[in-house]
Amino acid sequence: MDKTLSRDGTLIACRRRGEGPPLILVGGELSTAAAEAPLASLLAPGFDVVTYDRRGRGSSGDSGPYAVEREIEDLAALVTAVGGRASVFGLGAGGALALEARTAGLPVDQPAVYEPPYTPGPSGVRFTACCTARLHRTLSAGDRDGAVELFLSVTGVPADVIARMRRAPLWQGLVSMAQTLAYDDALLGDGAFPAERFASVTARTLVVCGGSSPAHARLSTRALADTLPRARHRTLTGQTRELAPQAVAPVLTEFFARDIYVRQAS
């Protein structure tokens, strides 16, 4: 993997594959560039695809203290590295980062997001506040395993599955990124998407959810799409939070390729 220097001196590990207009994939919670590699391979025939380890993950650095602005600067460094403009697809909390980057003025041509884990509404805000308090107590106590378990349980992973994961080799990789759960928590704020700020995202935006995802995730993505001035909502039949690359790749290809055609024609 290559390394790109962010504004605060943090090295961000990234990889490029394919040829065409630049497209940056922004991973979600406890995710690294390796997790996005299958999707990147499917998109590479039509795009110059960039995958990267967000700060604190994988081979990237983690200069502190954390601030959402630093992650936006990381993404800005990648946009600069690919020529100054790029399309972006963010999964989970990576979708929230993609939208925040656009509101901050980054030259992100067309954002696409998959199920940013917002929890709008009074009950959602209360739930987020409770989870935030538990997460910070757990991390402050040095219980990184407990922080990962808390995240998995909150996102609906059954207890028996978590128990099996604890015994699997992948567990230590998740634990090594446990502190980044607090980063994503800060990125999502109180859980309600910032409707007033996101109203400034006037670019064509694709908001996607899985047809088999929990009802609250599907309702949240529809509410988010209603907030964004030029958003298109799409439901992928049979998909869940664990999005299959082959299900979303053609949707992204159509969305981004159409935008490129429109801009070239104009």
mmCIF file of N, CA and C in Angstrom, residues 30-152:
data_model
loop_
_atom_site.group_PDB
_atom_site.id
_atom_site.type_symbol
_atom_site.label_atom_id
_atom_site.label_comp_id
_atom_site.label_asym_id
_atom_site.label_seq_id
_atom_site.Cartn_x
_atom_site.Cartn_y
_atom_site.Cartn_z
ATOM 1 N N LEU A 30 -14.854 -0.368 12.231
ATOM 2 C CA LEU A 30 -13.928 -1.506 12.349
ATOM 3 C C LEU A 30 -13.557 -2.092 10.991
ATOM 4 N N SER A 31 -13.486 -1.241 9.980
ATOM 5 C CA SER A 31 -13.192 -1.694 8.627
ATOM 6 C C SER A 31 -11.854 -1.149 8.155
ATOM 7 N N THR A 32 -11.171 -1.920 7.316
ATOM 8 C CA THR A 32 -9.927 -1.467 6.702
ATOM 9 C C THR A 32 -10.055 -1.532 5.186
ATOM 10 N N ALA A 33 -9.013 -1.084 4.508
ATOM 11 C CA ALA A 33 -9.016 -1.128 3.046
ATOM 12 C C ALA A 33 -9.186 -2.550 2.529
ATOM 13 N N ALA A 34 -8.683 -3.516 3.267
ATOM 14 C CA ALA A 34 -8.784 -4.910 2.831
ATOM 15 C C ALA A 34 -10.244 -5.342 2.700
ATOM 16 N N ALA A 35 -11.088 -4.830 3.577
ATOM 17 C CA ALA A 35 -12.502 -5.203 3.528
ATOM 18 C C ALA A 35 -13.186 -4.647 2.285
ATOM 19 N N GLU A 36 -12.679 -3.535 1.762
ATOM 20 C CA GLU A 36 -13.277 -2.914 0.579
ATOM 21 C C GLU A 36 -12.671 -3.435 -0.721
ATOM 22 N N ALA A 37 -11.653 -4.282 -0.632
ATOM 23 C CA ALA A 37 -10.952 -4.750 -1.824
ATOM 24 C C ALA A 37 -11.864 -5.486 -2.818
ATOM 25 N N PRO A 38 -12.766 -6.378 -2.370
ATOM 26 C CA PRO A 38 -13.635 -7.056 -3.350
ATOM 27 C C PRO A 38 -14.500 -6.095 -4.154
ATOM 28 N N LEU A 39 -15.058 -5.078 -3.486
ATOM 29 C CA LEU A 39 -15.854 -4.089 -4.214
ATOM 30 C C LEU A 39 -14.975 -3.273 -5.139
ATOM 31 N N ALA A 40 -13.791 -2.897 -4.670
ATOM 32 C CA ALA A 40 -12.871 -2.130 -5.503
ATOM 33 C C ALA A 40 -12.518 -2.886 -6.777
ATOM 34 N N SER A 41 -12.322 -4.189 -6.676
ATOM 35 C CA SER A 41 -11.980 -4.998 -7.851
ATOM 36 C C SER A 41 -13.111 -5.005 -8.872
ATOM 37 N N LEU A 42 -14.351 -5.016 -8.396
ATOM 38 C CA LEU A 42 -15.494 -5.004 -9.305
ATOM 39 C C LEU A 42 -15.661 -3.645 -9.990
ATOM 40 N N LEU A 43 -15.256 -2.574 -9.315
ATOM 41 C CA LEU A 43 -15.394 -1.226 -9.868
ATOM 42 C C LEU A 43 -14.200 -0.801 -10.714
ATOM 43 N N ALA A 44 -13.066 -1.494 -10.552
ATOM 44 C CA ALA A 44 -11.817 -1.087 -11.199
ATOM 45 C C ALA A 44 -11.875 -1.025 -12.724
ATOM 46 N N PRO A 45 -12.674 -1.859 -13.408
ATOM 47 C CA PRO A 45 -12.702 -1.725 -14.870
ATOM 48 C C PRO A 45 -13.169 -0.365 -15.375
ATOM 49 N N GLY A 46 -13.928 0.374 -14.552
ATOM 50 C CA GLY A 46 -14.435 1.658 -15.021
ATOM 51 C C GLY A 46 -13.953 2.861 -14.249
ATOM 52 N N PHE A 47 -13.222 2.621 -13.143
ATOM 53 C CA PHE A 47 -12.831 3.732 -12.283
ATOM 54 C C PHE A 47 -11.423 3.524 -11.742
ATOM 55 N N ASP A 48 -10.797 4.630 -11.394
ATOM 56 C CA ASP A 48 -9.546 4.615 -10.629
ATOM 57 C C ASP A 48 -9.966 4.576 -9.156
ATOM 58 N N VAL A 49 -10.014 3.376 -8.591
ATOM 59 C CA VAL A 49 -10.613 3.172 -7.272
ATOM 60 C C VAL A 49 -9.545 3.259 -6.181
ATOM 61 N N VAL A 50 -9.842 4.043 -5.162
ATOM 62 C CA VAL A 50 -8.941 4.188 -4.012
ATOM 63 C C VAL A 50 -9.608 3.580 -2.792
ATOM 64 N N THR A 51 -8.916 2.652 -2.141
ATOM 65 C CA THR A 51 -9.327 2.170 -0.825
ATOM 66 C C THR A 51 -8.278 2.627 0.177
ATOM 67 N N TYR A 52 -8.695 2.858 1.405
ATOM 68 C CA TYR A 52 -7.714 3.332 2.387
ATOM 69 C C TYR A 52 -8.100 2.909 3.792
ATOM 70 N N ASP A 53 -7.091 2.834 4.653
ATOM 71 C CA ASP A 53 -7.305 2.598 6.068
ATOM 72 C C ASP A 53 -7.560 3.945 6.731
ATOM 73 N N ARG A 54 -8.764 4.131 7.245
ATOM 74 C CA ARG A 54 -9.022 5.368 7.976
ATOM 75 C C ARG A 54 -8.093 5.447 9.192
ATOM 76 N N ARG A 55 -7.833 6.646 9.685
ATOM 77 C CA ARG A 55 -6.845 6.807 10.764
ATOM 78 C C ARG A 55 -7.194 5.924 11.963
ATOM 79 N N GLY A 56 -6.136 5.329 12.513
ATOM 80 C CA GLY A 56 -6.315 4.423 13.631
ATOM 81 C C GLY A 56 -6.609 3.006 13.224
ATOM 82 N N ARG A 57 -6.683 2.748 11.926
ATOM 83 C CA ARG A 57 -7.016 1.422 11.430
ATOM 84 C C ARG A 57 -5.884 0.896 10.544
ATOM 85 N N GLY A 58 -5.684 -0.408 10.557
ATOM 86 C CA GLY A 58 -4.740 -1.026 9.645
ATOM 87 C C GLY A 58 -3.355 -0.416 9.691
ATOM 88 N N SER A 59 -2.873 0.021 8.524
ATOM 89 C CA SER A 59 -1.514 0.550 8.401
ATOM 90 C C SER A 59 -1.437 2.068 8.482
ATOM 91 N N SER A 60 -2.555 2.716 8.757
ATOM 92 C CA SER A 60 -2.551 4.179 8.868
ATOM 93 C C SER A 60 -2.142 4.612 10.270
ATOM 94 N N GLY A 61 -1.664 5.852 10.365
ATOM 95 C CA GLY A 61 -1.290 6.413 11.647
ATOM 96 C C GLY A 61 -2.503 6.836 12.456
ATOM 97 N N ASP A 62 -2.227 7.379 13.635
ATOM 98 C CA ASP A 62 -3.322 7.781 14.522
ATOM 99 C C ASP A 62 -2.864 8.919 15.421
ATOM 100 N N SER A 63 -2.546 10.051 14.817
ATOM 101 C CA SER A 63 -2.134 11.217 15.602
ATOM 102 C C SER A 63 -3.335 11.749 16.371
ATOM 103 N N GLY A 64 -3.130 12.075 17.631
ATOM 104 C CA GLY A 64 -4.240 12.535 18.451
ATOM 105 C C GLY A 64 -4.107 14.007 18.791
ATOM 106 N N PRO A 65 -5.089 14.563 19.477
ATOM 107 C CA PRO A 65 -6.374 13.938 19.786
ATOM 108 C C PRO A 65 -7.285 13.881 18.563
ATOM 109 N N TYR A 66 -8.281 12.983 18.610
ATOM 110 C CA TYR A 66 -9.159 12.814 17.459
ATOM 111 C C TYR A 66 -10.106 14.002 17.310
ATOM 112 N N ALA A 67 -10.381 14.348 16.065
ATOM 113 C CA ALA A 67 -11.423 15.313 15.731
ATOM 114 C C ALA A 67 -11.956 14.939 14.357
ATOM 115 N N VAL A 68 -13.235 15.138 14.144
ATOM 116 C CA VAL A 68 -13.838 14.822 12.841
ATOM 117 C C VAL A 68 -13.116 15.577 11.731
ATOM 118 N N GLU A 69 -12.680 16.788 12.029
ATOM 119 C CA GLU A 69 -11.983 17.595 11.023
ATOM 120 C C GLU A 69 -10.723 16.901 10.510
ATOM 121 N N ARG A 70 -10.056 16.131 11.382
ATOM 122 C CA ARG A 70 -8.839 15.431 10.956
ATOM 123 C C ARG A 70 -9.186 14.362 9.924
ATOM 124 N N GLU A 71 -10.314 13.681 10.115
ATOM 125 C CA GLU A 71 -10.696 12.654 9.140
ATOM 126 C C GLU A 71 -11.103 13.275 7.810
ATOM 127 N N ILE A 72 -11.704 14.442 7.867
ATOM 128 C CA ILE A 72 -12.029 15.153 6.629
ATOM 129 C C ILE A 72 -10.742 15.550 5.921
ATOM 130 N N GLU A 73 -9.736 15.967 6.688
ATOM 131 C CA GLU A 73 -8.440 16.299 6.095
ATOM 132 C C GLU A 73 -7.773 15.066 5.487
ATOM 133 N N ASP A 74 -7.943 13.902 6.107
ATOM 134 C CA ASP A 74 -7.407 12.664 5.530
ATOM 135 C C ASP A 74 -8.019 12.420 4.153
ATOM 136 N N LEU A 75 -9.329 12.559 4.077
ATOM 137 C CA LEU A 75 -10.019 12.354 2.803
ATOM 138 C C LEU A 75 -9.607 13.416 1.796
ATOM 139 N N ALA A 76 -9.409 14.647 2.258
ATOM 140 C CA ALA A 76 -8.958 15.730 1.370
ATOM 141 C C ALA A 76 -7.598 15.404 0.771
ATOM 142 N N ALA A 77 -6.710 14.809 1.576
ATOM 143 C CA ALA A 77 -5.382 14.451 1.075
ATOM 144 C C ALA A 77 -5.486 13.406 -0.029
ATOM 145 N N LEU A 78 -6.407 12.481 0.114
ATOM 146 C CA LEU A 78 -6.600 11.460 -0.919
ATOM 147 C C LEU A 78 -7.187 12.077 -2.187
ATOM 148 N N VAL A 79 -8.141 12.991 -2.023
ATOM 149 C CA VAL A 79 -8.721 13.669 -3.196
ATOM 150 C C VAL A 79 -7.635 14.424 -3.951
ATOM 151 N N THR A 80 -6.771 15.090 -3.225
ATOM 152 C CA THR A 80 -5.656 15.806 -3.857
ATOM 153 C C THR A 80 -4.743 14.843 -4.596
ATOM 154 N N ALA A 81 -4.481 13.685 -3.995
ATOM 155 C CA ALA A 81 -3.576 12.701 -4.590
ATOM 156 C C ALA A 81 -4.090 12.129 -5.902
ATOM 157 N N VAL A 82 -5.425 12.106 -6.082
ATOM 158 C CA VAL A 82 -5.982 11.543 -7.314
ATOM 159 C C VAL A 82 -6.315 12.615 -8.339
ATOM 160 N N GLY A 83 -5.920 13.865 -8.076
ATOM 161 C CA GLY A 83 -6.093 14.898 -9.092
ATOM 162 C C GLY A 83 -6.942 16.072 -8.693
ATOM 163 N N GLY A 84 -7.492 16.080 -7.469
ATOM 164 C CA GLY A 84 -8.215 17.258 -7.018
ATOM 165 C C GLY A 84 -9.715 17.136 -6.967
ATOM 166 N N ARG A 85 -10.275 16.096 -7.593
ATOM 167 C CA ARG A 85 -11.719 15.848 -7.518
ATOM 168 C C ARG A 85 -11.923 14.341 -7.508
ATOM 169 N N ALA A 86 -13.012 13.908 -6.871
ATOM 170 C CA ALA A 86 -13.303 12.475 -6.841
ATOM 171 C C ALA A 86 -14.755 12.255 -6.462
ATOM 172 N N SER A 87 -15.276 11.124 -6.861
ATOM 173 C CA SER A 87 -16.544 10.648 -6.327
ATOM 174 C C SER A 87 -16.225 9.805 -5.099
ATOM 175 N N VAL A 88 -17.204 9.668 -4.201
ATOM 176 C CA VAL A 88 -16.965 8.962 -2.948
ATOM 177 C C VAL A 88 -18.149 8.061 -2.632
ATOM 178 N N PHE A 89 -17.838 6.836 -2.202
ATOM 179 C CA PHE A 89 -18.861 5.927 -1.692
ATOM 180 C C PHE A 89 -18.486 5.548 -0.273
ATOM 181 N N GLY A 90 -19.377 5.848 0.685
ATOM 182 C CA GLY A 90 -19.117 5.553 2.082
ATOM 183 C C GLY A 90 -20.087 4.532 2.627
ATOM 184 N N LEU A 91 -19.549 3.552 3.344
ATOM 185 C CA LEU A 91 -20.372 2.525 3.959
ATOM 186 C C LEU A 91 -20.490 2.776 5.456
ATOM 187 N N GLY A 92 -21.685 2.622 6.015
ATOM 188 C CA GLY A 92 -21.875 2.809 7.442
ATOM 189 C C GLY A 92 -21.430 4.197 7.864
ATOM 190 N N ALA A 93 -20.610 4.251 8.917
ATOM 191 C CA ALA A 93 -20.108 5.540 9.393
ATOM 192 C C ALA A 93 -19.271 6.237 8.335
ATOM 193 N N GLY A 94 -18.689 5.475 7.407
ATOM 194 C CA GLY A 94 -17.963 6.082 6.295
ATOM 195 C C GLY A 94 -18.874 6.924 5.417
ATOM 196 N N GLY A 95 -20.168 6.571 5.371
ATOM 197 C CA GLY A 95 -21.126 7.389 4.641
ATOM 198 C C GLY A 95 -21.339 8.733 5.312
ATOM 199 N N ALA A 96 -21.392 8.726 6.648
ATOM 200 C CA ALA A 96 -21.510 9.981 7.383
ATOM 201 C C ALA A 96 -20.291 10.854 7.129
ATOM 202 N N LEU A 97 -19.096 10.230 7.085
ATOM 203 C CA LEU A 97 -17.876 10.985 6.816
ATOM 204 C C LEU A 97 -17.907 11.582 5.417
ATOM 205 N N ALA A 98 -18.389 10.832 4.449
ATOM 206 C CA ALA A 98 -18.475 11.341 3.076
ATOM 207 C C ALA A 98 -19.370 12.574 3.003
ATOM 208 N N LEU A 99 -20.506 12.541 3.693
ATOM 209 C CA LEU A 99 -21.415 13.689 3.672
ATOM 210 C C LEU A 99 -20.839 14.875 4.431
ATOM 211 N N GLU A 100 -20.181 14.601 5.558
ATOM 212 C CA GLU A 100 -19.548 15.692 6.302
ATOM 213 C C GLU A 100 -18.448 16.341 5.464
ATOM 214 N N ALA A 101 -17.718 15.527 4.712
ATOM 215 C CA ALA A 101 -16.660 16.073 3.857
ATOM 216 C C ALA A 101 -17.247 16.990 2.792
ATOM 217 N N ARG A 102 -18.367 16.595 2.242
ATOM 218 C CA ARG A 102 -19.004 17.432 1.221
ATOM 219 C C ARG A 102 -19.479 18.756 1.834
ATOM 220 N N THR A 103 -20.067 18.709 3.019
ATOM 221 C CA THR A 103 -20.524 19.956 3.642
ATOM 222 C C THR A 103 -19.351 20.855 4.016
ATOM 223 N N ALA A 104 -18.171 20.248 4.238
ATOM 224 C CA ALA A 104 -16.978 21.022 4.579
ATOM 225 C C ALA A 104 -16.329 21.643 3.350
ATOM 226 N N GLY A 105 -16.862 21.366 2.168
ATOM 227 C CA GLY A 105 -16.361 21.988 0.955
ATOM 228 C C GLY A 105 -15.394 21.155 0.144
ATOM 229 N N LEU A 106 -15.213 19.886 0.503
ATOM 230 C CA LEU A 106 -14.319 19.045 -0.300
ATOM 231 C C LEU A 106 -14.903 18.852 -1.693
ATOM 232 N N PRO A 107 -14.029 18.812 -2.728
ATOM 233 C CA PRO A 107 -14.510 18.621 -4.093
ATOM 234 C C PRO A 107 -14.918 17.175 -4.359
ATOM 235 N N VAL A 108 -15.949 16.748 -3.647
ATOM 236 C CA VAL A 108 -16.543 15.416 -3.827
ATOM 237 C C VAL A 108 -17.701 15.589 -4.802
ATOM 238 N N ASP A 109 -17.531 15.079 -6.012
ATOM 239 C CA ASP A 109 -18.504 15.353 -7.070
ATOM 240 C C ASP A 109 -19.875 14.774 -6.762
ATOM 241 N N GLN A 110 -19.935 13.480 -6.479
ATOM 242 C CA GLN A 110 -21.222 12.839 -6.249
ATOM 243 C C GLN A 110 -21.083 11.835 -5.105
ATOM 244 N N PRO A 111 -21.539 12.154 -3.928
ATOM 245 C CA PRO A 111 -21.454 11.187 -2.836
ATOM 246 C C PRO A 111 -22.519 10.100 -2.966
ATOM 247 N N ALA A 112 -22.130 8.900 -2.593
ATOM 248 C CA ALA A 112 -23.067 7.789 -2.461
ATOM 249 C C ALA A 112 -22.807 7.155 -1.101
ATOM 250 N N VAL A 113 -23.881 6.771 -0.408
ATOM 251 C CA VAL A 113 -23.723 6.241 0.941
ATOM 252 C C VAL A 113 -24.607 5.019 1.124
ATOM 253 N N TYR A 114 -24.135 4.124 1.978
ATOM 254 C CA TYR A 114 -24.919 2.940 2.312
ATOM 255 C C TYR A 114 -25.142 2.905 3.825
ATOM 256 N N GLU A 115 -26.383 3.085 4.217
ATOM 257 C CA GLU A 115 -26.828 2.964 5.604
ATOM 258 C C GLU A 115 -25.930 3.663 6.634
ATOM 259 N N PRO A 116 -25.729 4.973 6.511
ATOM 260 C CA PRO A 116 -25.054 5.677 7.615
ATOM 261 C C PRO A 116 -25.868 5.437 8.891
ATOM 262 N N PRO A 117 -25.241 5.026 9.982
ATOM 263 C CA PRO A 117 -26.008 4.564 11.151
ATOM 264 C C PRO A 117 -26.559 5.677 12.032
ATOM 265 N N TYR A 118 -27.299 6.591 11.421
ATOM 266 C CA TYR A 118 -27.969 7.623 12.196
ATOM 267 C C TYR A 118 -29.195 7.023 12.892
ATOM 268 N N THR A 119 -29.560 7.623 14.020
ATOM 269 C CA THR A 119 -30.745 7.179 14.756
ATOM 270 C C THR A 119 -31.606 8.399 15.056
ATOM 271 N N PRO A 120 -32.279 8.936 14.037
ATOM 272 C CA PRO A 120 -33.047 10.172 14.228
ATOM 273 C C PRO A 120 -34.258 9.946 15.131
ATOM 274 N N GLY A 121 -34.748 11.051 15.677
ATOM 275 C CA GLY A 121 -35.910 10.996 16.552
ATOM 276 C C GLY A 121 -35.500 10.973 18.016
ATOM 277 N N PRO A 122 -36.390 11.381 18.913
ATOM 278 C CA PRO A 122 -36.064 11.451 20.344
ATOM 279 C C PRO A 122 -35.595 10.123 20.926
ATOM 280 N N SER A 123 -36.253 9.024 20.572
ATOM 281 C CA SER A 123 -35.850 7.726 21.117
ATOM 282 C C SER A 123 -34.483 7.322 20.587
ATOM 283 N N GLY A 124 -34.197 7.649 19.333
ATOM 284 C CA GLY A 124 -32.892 7.337 18.760
ATOM 285 C C GLY A 124 -31.782 8.128 19.411
ATOM 286 N N VAL A 125 -32.047 9.398 19.688
ATOM 287 C CA VAL A 125 -31.044 10.243 20.345
ATOM 288 C C VAL A 125 -30.760 9.720 21.753
ATOM 289 N N ARG A 126 -31.808 9.317 22.474
ATOM 290 C CA ARG A 126 -31.614 8.759 23.827
ATOM 291 C C ARG A 126 -30.806 7.465 23.759
ATOM 292 N N PHE A 127 -31.114 6.630 22.776
ATOM 293 C CA PHE A 127 -30.390 5.370 22.611
ATOM 294 C C PHE A 127 -28.919 5.636 22.326
ATOM 295 N N THR A 128 -28.634 6.590 21.433
ATOM 296 C CA THR A 128 -27.256 6.931 21.096
ATOM 297 C C THR A 128 -26.512 7.448 22.323
ATOM 298 N N ALA A 129 -27.152 8.294 23.104
ATOM 299 C CA ALA A 129 -26.515 8.838 24.304
ATOM 300 C C ALA A 129 -26.146 7.724 25.282
ATOM 301 N N CYS A 130 -27.029 6.752 25.436
ATOM 302 C CA CYS A 130 -26.764 5.625 26.328
ATOM 303 C C CYS A 130 -25.580 4.808 25.823
ATOM 304 N N CYS A 131 -25.558 4.518 24.519
ATOM 305 C CA CYS A 131 -24.464 3.740 23.934
ATOM 306 C C CYS A 131 -23.140 4.488 24.028
ATOM 307 N N THR A 132 -23.183 5.807 23.803
ATOM 308 C CA THR A 132 -21.971 6.616 23.897
ATOM 309 C C THR A 132 -21.376 6.541 25.296
ATOM 310 N N ALA A 133 -22.217 6.688 26.302
ATOM 311 C CA ALA A 133 -21.739 6.637 27.683
ATOM 312 C C ALA A 133 -21.124 5.276 27.996
ATOM 313 N N ARG A 134 -21.784 4.205 27.564
ATOM 314 C CA ARG A 134 -21.265 2.860 27.825
ATOM 315 C C ARG A 134 -19.946 2.634 27.092
ATOM 316 N N LEU A 135 -19.866 3.097 25.854
ATOM 317 C CA LEU A 135 -18.650 2.915 25.070
ATOM 318 C C LEU A 135 -17.467 3.621 25.727
ATOM 319 N N HIS A 136 -17.661 4.856 26.137
ATOM 320 C CA HIS A 136 -16.553 5.612 26.722
ATOM 321 C C HIS A 136 -16.133 5.040 28.083
ATOM 322 N N ARG A 137 -17.094 4.543 28.858
ATOM 323 C CA ARG A 137 -16.735 3.896 30.121
ATOM 324 C C ARG A 137 -15.897 2.646 29.859
ATOM 325 N N THR A 138 -16.300 1.894 28.862
ATOM 326 C CA THR A 138 -15.598 0.645 28.548
ATOM 327 C C THR A 138 -14.185 0.916 28.052
ATOM 328 N N LEU A 139 -14.039 1.867 27.153
ATOM 329 C CA LEU A 139 -12.711 2.198 26.646
ATOM 330 C C LEU A 139 -11.838 2.835 27.720
ATOM 331 N N SER A 140 -12.428 3.674 28.563
ATOM 332 C CA SER A 140 -11.655 4.300 29.636
ATOM 333 C C SER A 140 -11.118 3.262 30.609
ATOM 334 N N ALA A 141 -11.849 2.157 30.762
ATOM 335 C CA ALA A 141 -11.412 1.079 31.643
ATOM 336 C C ALA A 141 -10.378 0.176 30.980
ATOM 337 N N GLY A 142 -10.059 0.450 29.717
ATOM 338 C CA GLY A 142 -9.087 -0.363 28.996
ATOM 339 C C GLY A 142 -9.643 -1.668 28.476
ATOM 340 N N ASP A 143 -10.959 -1.798 28.473
ATOM 341 C CA ASP A 143 -11.598 -3.046 28.036
ATOM 342 C C ASP A 143 -11.913 -2.968 26.537
ATOM 343 N N ARG A 144 -10.910 -3.185 25.729
ATOM 344 C CA ARG A 144 -11.083 -3.089 24.278
ATOM 345 C C ARG A 144 -11.968 -4.219 23.758
ATOM 346 N N ASP A 145 -11.826 -5.415 24.329
ATOM 347 C CA ASP A 145 -12.705 -6.524 23.933
ATOM 348 C C ASP A 145 -14.157 -6.166 24.215
ATOM 349 N N GLY A 146 -14.390 -5.571 25.380
ATOM 350 C CA GLY A 146 -15.748 -5.194 25.741
ATOM 351 C C GLY A 146 -16.321 -4.128 24.827
ATOM 352 N N ALA A 147 -15.470 -3.213 24.360
ATOM 353 C CA ALA A 147 -15.932 -2.166 23.441
ATOM 354 C C ALA A 147 -16.381 -2.772 22.117
ATOM 355 N N VAL A 148 -15.600 -3.722 21.602
ATOM 356 C CA VAL A 148 -15.984 -4.380 20.348
ATOM 357 C C VAL A 148 -17.271 -5.179 20.543
ATOM 358 N N GLU A 149 -17.361 -5.893 21.667
ATOM 359 C CA GLU A 149 -18.574 -6.664 21.939
ATOM 360 C C GLU A 149 -19.791 -5.759 22.052
ATOM 361 N N LEU A 150 -19.624 -4.603 22.703
ATOM 362 C CA LEU A 150 -20.726 -3.649 22.820
ATOM 363 C C LEU A 150 -21.181 -3.197 21.443
ATOM 364 N N PHE A 151 -20.239 -2.830 20.589
ATOM 365 C CA PHE A 151 -20.596 -2.383 19.243
ATOM 366 C C PHE A 151 -21.353 -3.468 18.487
ATOM 367 N N LEU A 152 -20.844 -4.686 18.521
ATOM 368 C CA LEU A 152 -21.482 -5.775 17.787
ATOM 369 C C LEU A 152 -22.889 -6.052 18.304
#
